[in-house]
Amino acid sequence: MRIATFNINGTAARLPRLLEWLATTQPDVACLQEIKTVSENFPVEALREAGYHCLVHGQKGFNGVAILSKEPATETQRGLPGDDADEQSRYLEADVGGVRVASIYLPNGNPQPGPKFDYKLAWLARLERHAAALFATELPVVLAGDYNVIPTDADVFSPAAMADDALMQPESRAAYRRLLYAGWTDAIRARTPTGPVYTFWDYQAGAWARNHGLRIDHLLLSPRAADRITDAGVDHKVRGAERASDHAPAWVDLRAA
DNA sequence: ATGCCTATGCGACATAGA
């Protein structure tokens, strides 16, 4: 069973690339971020023809997450608990194939310091609380998405160039690290413990051509899911296509339960 | 020091991204 996460950076602009990637790699579940459209305008018909069911938590213009799946999925949570005033569409969760899967689009947090960074840290705190509740269920759980956190200096082309960025502030990293300490497994690092495994390359300054990348898209697995990892990786080639997203898909393969 | 690109929207620039 392959579970993937892909920040597509706009549905209207990216649908051809999304369909190509699905046809080529055939993930069983695809968690999408930055769909940048209201749910009503999400191309469920084109995706149905491609073999996928859709759960969509959209928003006009920005943000927005979705879960595509070959088998029908049962929604378990829409929006991250912990702040009823939070209107941003950044969290969607469902049961599919016996696994609890979340599609996460964590706030970027720039510029920092400031209100956007405060929102990011508050969102991370809410995620920690919700993750703890999921962990306690002892279900196989995969928290997949764009975390907008560079976990360590090994996950960025130049720590110095990004030193003041919200993605690698100590507070952002500490929150991510607490998830690992709590027992969640970073699937990419479980398979590739050292060296760069980037998932994002900026559109600017020739970042892709220079391999100036970041690792910010992650799959965090509960013990019951982590026990089943057979492989994990990044579909780098997707980033090199015409009119590509600035993110590449990341994925984990789980053996049958 | 700044912007480099890209996507979206009641578009003709502003905002957001990371």
CSV table of C-alpha atoms (C1' of nucleotides) in Angstrom, one decimal:
chain,number,residue,atom,x,y,z
A,1,MET,CA,0.0,0.0,0.0
A,2,ARG,CA,1.5,3.3,-1.1
A,3,ILE,CA,0.6,6.5,0.7
A,4,ALA,CA,2.0,9.7,-0.9
A,5,THR,CA,1.9,13.4,-0.1
A,6,PHE,CA,2.1,16.1,-2.8
A,7,ASN,CA,1.8,19.9,-2.4
A,8,ILE,CA,0.5,20.6,-5.9
A,9,ASN,CA,0.6,24.4,-5.6
A,10,GLY,CA,-2.7,25.1,-7.4
A,11,THR,CA,-5.2,22.6,-8.8
A,12,ALA,CA,-6.1,24.5,-12.0
A,13,ALA,CA,-2.5,25.0,-13.0
A,14,ARG,CA,-1.4,21.5,-12.0
A,15,LEU,CA,-4.1,19.1,-13.0
A,16,PRO,CA,-2.2,17.7,-16.0
A,17,ARG,CA,0.9,17.1,-13.9
A,18,LEU,CA,-1.2,15.5,-11.1
A,19,LEU,CA,-2.9,13.1,-13.5
A,20,GLU,CA,0.4,12.1,-15.1
A,21,TRP,CA,1.9,11.4,-11.7
A,22,LEU,CA,-1.1,9.4,-10.5
A,23,ALA,CA,-1.0,7.3,-13.8
A,24,THR,CA,2.7,6.7,-13.5
A,25,THR,CA,3.1,5.9,-9.8
A,26,GLN,CA,-0.4,4.7,-8.9
A,27,PRO,CA,-0.4,5.5,-5.2
A,28,ASP,CA,-3.2,3.9,-3.2
A,29,VAL,CA,-3.6,7.2,-1.2
A,30,ALA,CA,-2.5,10.7,-2.3
A,31,CYS,CA,-2.6,13.5,0.3
A,32,LEU,CA,-2.7,16.8,-1.5
A,33,GLN,CA,-1.9,20.3,-0.3
A,34,GLU,CA,-2.3,23.9,-1.6
A,35,ILE,CA,-5.2,22.9,-3.9
A,36,LYS,CA,-6.0,26.7,-3.9
A,37,THR,CA,-9.7,26.2,-4.8
A,38,VAL,CA,-13.0,25.8,-3.1
A,39,SER,CA,-14.2,22.2,-2.7
A,40,GLU,CA,-17.0,22.7,-5.3
A,41,ASN,CA,-14.5,23.4,-8.1
A,42,PHE,CA,-12.1,20.5,-7.4
A,43,PRO,CA,-11.9,18.2,-10.5
A,44,VAL,CA,-13.5,15.1,-8.9
A,45,GLU,CA,-14.8,13.9,-12.3
A,46,ALA,CA,-11.3,13.9,-13.9
A,47,LEU,CA,-9.9,12.1,-10.9
A,48,ARG,CA,-12.7,9.6,-10.8
A,49,GLU,CA,-11.8,8.7,-14.4
A,50,ALA,CA,-8.2,8.4,-13.2
A,51,GLY,CA,-9.4,5.8,-10.7
A,52,TYR,CA,-9.5,7.9,-7.5
A,53,HIS,CA,-12.1,8.9,-4.9
A,54,CYS,CA,-11.8,12.4,-3.5
A,55,LEU,CA,-12.3,13.9,-0.1
A,56,VAL,CA,-11.8,17.7,-0.4
A,57,HIS,CA,-11.4,20.5,2.2
A,58,GLY,CA,-10.9,23.5,0.0
A,59,GLN,CA,-10.6,27.3,0.4
A,60,LYS,CA,-10.8,30.1,-2.1
A,61,GLY,CA,-7.5,31.2,-3.5
A,62,PHE,CA,-5.2,29.7,-0.9
A,63,ASN,CA,-4.4,26.6,1.2
A,64,GLY,CA,-6.8,23.7,0.8
A,65,VAL,CA,-6.1,20.0,1.3
A,66,ALA,CA,-7.5,16.8,-0.2
A,67,ILE,CA,-7.2,13.0,0.1
A,68,LEU,CA,-7.4,10.9,-3.1
A,69,SER,CA,-7.8,7.1,-2.7
A,70,LYS,CA,-8.3,4.1,-4.9
A,71,GLU,CA,-10.6,2.6,-2.3
A,72,PRO,CA,-13.4,4.7,-0.8
A,73,ALA,CA,-12.2,6.6,2.3
A,74,THR,CA,-14.2,7.5,5.4
A,75,GLU,CA,-13.7,11.0,6.7
A,76,THR,CA,-12.7,11.2,10.4
A,77,GLN,CA,-11.7,14.9,10.8
A,78,ARG,CA,-12.1,18.1,8.9
A,79,GLY,CA,-10.0,20.9,10.1
A,80,LEU,CA,-7.4,20.6,12.9
A,81,PRO,CA,-9.1,20.6,16.4
A,82,GLY,CA,-8.2,23.2,19.0
A,83,ASP,CA,-9.2,26.5,17.6
A,84,ASP,CA,-12.8,27.1,16.4
A,85,ALA,CA,-11.9,30.5,15.1
A,86,ASP,CA,-9.3,29.0,12.6
A,87,GLU,CA,-10.9,29.4,9.1
A,88,GLN,CA,-7.9,28.1,7.1
A,89,SER,CA,-8.3,24.8,5.4
A,90,ARG,CA,-5.1,22.9,6.3
A,91,TYR,CA,-6.1,19.5,7.8
A,92,LEU,CA,-8.2,16.6,6.6
A,93,GLU,CA,-8.2,13.0,7.9
A,94,ALA,CA,-9.8,9.8,6.9
A,95,ASP,CA,-9.7,6.0,7.3
A,96,VAL,CA,-8.7,4.2,4.2
A,97,GLY,CA,-7.6,0.6,3.8
A,98,GLY,CA,-7.4,0.1,7.5
A,99,VAL,CA,-5.0,3.1,8.0
A,100,ARG,CA,-5.8,6.5,9.5
A,101,VAL,CA,-4.4,9.1,7.1
A,102,ALA,CA,-4.1,12.8,7.5
A,103,SER,CA,-3.3,15.4,4.8
A,104,ILE,CA,-1.5,18.3,6.5
A,105,TYR,CA,-0.6,21.8,5.2
A,106,LEU,CA,1.2,23.4,8.1
A,107,PRO,CA,1.5,27.3,8.0
A,108,ASN,CA,4.6,28.7,6.5
A,109,GLY,CA,5.2,31.2,9.3
A,110,ASN,CA,7.2,33.8,7.4
A,111,PRO,CA,8.0,36.5,8.1
A,112,GLN,CA,9.3,35.7,11.6
A,113,PRO,CA,8.9,37.0,14.2
A,114,GLY,CA,5.4,38.1,13.8
A,115,PRO,CA,1.7,37.0,13.8
A,116,LYS,CA,2.2,34.5,11.0
A,117,PHE,CA,5.0,32.8,13.0
A,118,ASP,CA,2.8,32.8,16.1
A,119,TYR,CA,0.1,31.1,14.1
A,120,LYS,CA,2.5,28.5,12.9
A,121,LEU,CA,3.7,27.7,16.4
A,122,ALA,CA,0.1,27.6,17.7
A,123,TRP,CA,-0.8,25.3,14.8
A,124,LEU,CA,2.1,23.0,15.7
A,125,ALA,CA,1.0,22.9,19.3
A,126,ARG,CA,-2.5,21.9,18.2
A,127,LEU,CA,-1.1,19.3,15.9
A,128,GLU,CA,1.0,17.8,18.8
A,129,ARG,CA,-2.2,17.5,20.9
A,130,HIS,CA,-4.2,15.9,18.1
A,131,ALA,CA,-1.3,13.6,17.2
A,132,ALA,CA,-1.2,12.4,20.8
A,133,ALA,CA,-4.9,11.5,20.7
A,134,LEU,CA,-4.3,9.6,17.4
A,135,PHE,CA,-1.3,7.9,18.8
A,136,ALA,CA,-3.3,6.7,21.8
A,137,THR,CA,-5.8,4.9,19.5
A,138,GLU,CA,-3.0,2.4,18.6
A,139,LEU,CA,-4.2,2.5,15.0
A,140,PRO,CA,-1.8,2.5,12.1
A,141,VAL,CA,-1.6,6.3,11.4
A,142,VAL,CA,0.2,8.3,8.7
A,143,LEU,CA,0.4,12.0,9.1
A,144,ALA,CA,1.4,13.1,5.6
A,145,GLY,CA,1.9,16.6,4.3
A,146,ASP,CA,3.8,19.8,3.8
A,147,TYR,CA,5.0,20.6,7.4
A,148,ASN,CA,6.9,23.7,6.4
A,149,VAL,CA,9.6,22.5,8.8
A,150,ILE,CA,13.2,21.8,7.8
A,151,PRO,CA,14.0,19.2,10.6
A,152,THR,CA,17.8,19.5,10.6
A,153,ASP,CA,20.7,21.2,8.8
A,154,ALA,CA,21.0,18.1,6.7
A,155,ASP,CA,17.7,18.9,5.2
A,156,VAL,CA,18.6,22.2,3.6
A,157,PHE,CA,21.0,23.1,0.8
A,158,SER,CA,22.4,25.9,2.9
A,159,PRO,CA,21.6,26.4,6.6
A,160,ALA,CA,23.2,29.8,6.4
A,161,ALA,CA,21.0,31.0,3.5
A,162,MET,CA,17.9,30.0,5.4
A,163,ALA,CA,19.0,30.9,8.9
A,164,ASP,CA,16.3,33.5,9.4
A,165,ASP,CA,13.5,31.6,7.7
A,166,ALA,CA,10.5,30.4,9.7
A,167,LEU,CA,11.0,26.9,8.3
A,168,MET,CA,14.2,26.3,10.3
A,169,GLN,CA,13.7,28.3,13.5
A,170,PRO,CA,14.6,26.4,16.7
A,171,GLU,CA,10.9,26.6,17.9
A,172,SER,CA,9.7,25.0,14.6
A,173,ARG,CA,12.3,22.3,14.8
A,174,ALA,CA,11.7,21.6,18.5
A,175,ALA,CA,8.0,21.0,17.8
A,176,TYR,CA,8.8,18.6,15.0
A,177,ARG,CA,11.4,16.9,17.1
A,178,ARG,CA,8.8,16.4,20.0
A,179,LEU,CA,6.6,14.5,17.6
A,180,LEU,CA,9.6,12.1,16.9
A,181,TYR,CA,10.3,11.9,20.7
A,182,ALA,CA,6.6,11.0,21.2
A,183,GLY,CA,7.1,8.0,19.0
A,184,TRP,CA,6.3,9.0,15.5
A,185,THR,CA,8.6,7.7,12.7
A,186,ASP,CA,9.8,10.0,9.9
A,187,ALA,CA,9.4,7.5,7.0
A,188,ILE,CA,11.9,9.2,4.7
A,189,ARG,CA,14.6,9.2,7.3
A,190,ALA,CA,13.8,5.6,8.3
A,191,ARG,CA,14.8,4.6,4.8
A,192,THR,CA,17.5,7.2,4.2
A,193,PRO,CA,19.1,8.1,7.5
A,194,THR,CA,21.7,10.5,6.2
A,195,GLY,CA,22.3,12.9,3.3
A,196,PRO,CA,20.0,15.2,1.4
A,197,VAL,CA,16.5,14.0,0.4
A,198,TYR,CA,14.9,17.2,-0.8
A,199,THR,CA,11.1,17.6,-1.5
A,200,PHE,CA,11.0,21.4,-2.4
A,201,TRP,CA,13.0,23.6,-4.8
A,202,ASP,CA,12.1,27.3,-5.1
A,203,TYR,CA,11.0,28.6,-8.5
A,204,GLN,CA,13.5,31.4,-8.0
A,205,ALA,CA,17.2,31.8,-8.6
A,206,GLY,CA,17.6,28.5,-10.5
A,207,ALA,CA,17.1,26.5,-7.3
A,208,TRP,CA,16.1,23.3,-9.1
A,209,ALA,CA,19.0,23.4,-11.6
A,210,ARG,CA,21.4,24.0,-8.7
A,211,ASN,CA,19.7,21.4,-6.4
A,212,HIS,CA,19.1,24.1,-3.8
A,213,GLY,CA,16.4,22.1,-2.1
A,214,LEU,CA,14.7,21.7,1.2
A,215,ARG,CA,13.1,18.7,2.9
A,216,ILE,CA,9.8,20.0,4.3
A,217,ASP,CA,7.2,17.3,3.1
A,218,HIS,CA,7.1,14.5,5.7
A,219,LEU,CA,5.3,11.3,6.5
A,220,LEU,CA,5.1,10.6,10.2
A,221,LEU,CA,4.0,7.1,11.1
A,222,SER,CA,2.6,5.7,14.3
A,223,PRO,CA,4.3,2.4,15.5
A,224,ARG,CA,1.6,0.2,14.0
A,225,ALA,CA,2.3,1.9,10.6
A,226,ALA,CA,6.0,2.2,11.0
A,227,ASP,CA,6.3,-1.6,11.6
A,228,ARG,CA,5.0,-2.1,8.1
A,229,ILE,CA,7.4,0.2,6.1
A,230,THR,CA,9.0,-1.6,3.1
A,231,ASP,CA,10.2,1.5,1.3
A,232,ALA,CA,10.0,5.3,1.2
A,233,GLY,CA,11.2,8.0,-1.2
A,234,VAL,CA,10.6,11.1,-3.3
A,235,ASP,CA,9.5,11.3,-6.9
A,236,HIS,CA,12.1,13.9,-7.8
A,237,LYS,CA,11.4,13.7,-11.6
A,238,VAL,CA,8.0,15.4,-11.1
A,239,ARG,CA,9.8,18.6,-10.1
A,240,GLY,CA,11.6,18.7,-13.4
A,241,ALA,CA,8.5,18.7,-15.6
A,242,GLU,CA,7.1,21.7,-17.5
A,243,ARG,CA,4.8,23.8,-15.3
A,244,ALA,CA,5.8,21.7,-12.3
A,245,SER,CA,4.8,22.4,-8.7
A,246,ASP,CA,7.7,23.7,-6.5
A,247,HIS,CA,7.3,20.5,-4.4
A,248,ALA,CA,7.9,16.9,-5.4
A,249,PRO,CA,5.8,14.0,-4.0
A,250,ALA,CA,7.0,12.0,-1.1
A,251,TRP,CA,5.7,8.5,-0.3
A,252,VAL,CA,5.9,5.4,1.9
A,253,ASP,CA,5.1,1.8,1.1
A,254,LEU,CA,3.4,-0.3,3.8
A,255,ARG,CA,3.2,-4.1,3.7
A,256,ALA,CA,-0.2,-5.7,4.1
A,257,ALA,CA,-1.4,-5.9,7.7
B,1,DA,C1',20.0,44.5,0.5
B,2,DT,C1',16.8,43.0,-2.7
B,3,DG,C1',14.7,40.2,-5.9
B,4,DC,C1',14.9,36.3,-8.4
B,5,DC,C1',9.3,32.8,-9.9
B,6,DT,C1',4.5,31.2,-9.8
B,7,DA,C1',-0.6,30.9,-8.8
B,8,DT,C1',-4.7,33.1,-7.7
B,9,DG,C1',-8.5,36.6,-7.7
B,10,DC,C1',-15.0,40.3,-8.4
B,11,DG,C1',-7.3,40.4,-12.1
B,12,DA,C1',-5.1,45.2,-15.1
B,13,DC,C1',-1.5,44.8,-9.3
B,14,DA,C1',-1.6,42.7,-4.7
B,15,DT,C1',-0.9,38.9,-1.8
B,16,DA,C1',1.1,34.6,-0.6
B,17,DG,C1',4.3,31.3,-0.9
B,18,DA,C1',9.1,29.2,1.5
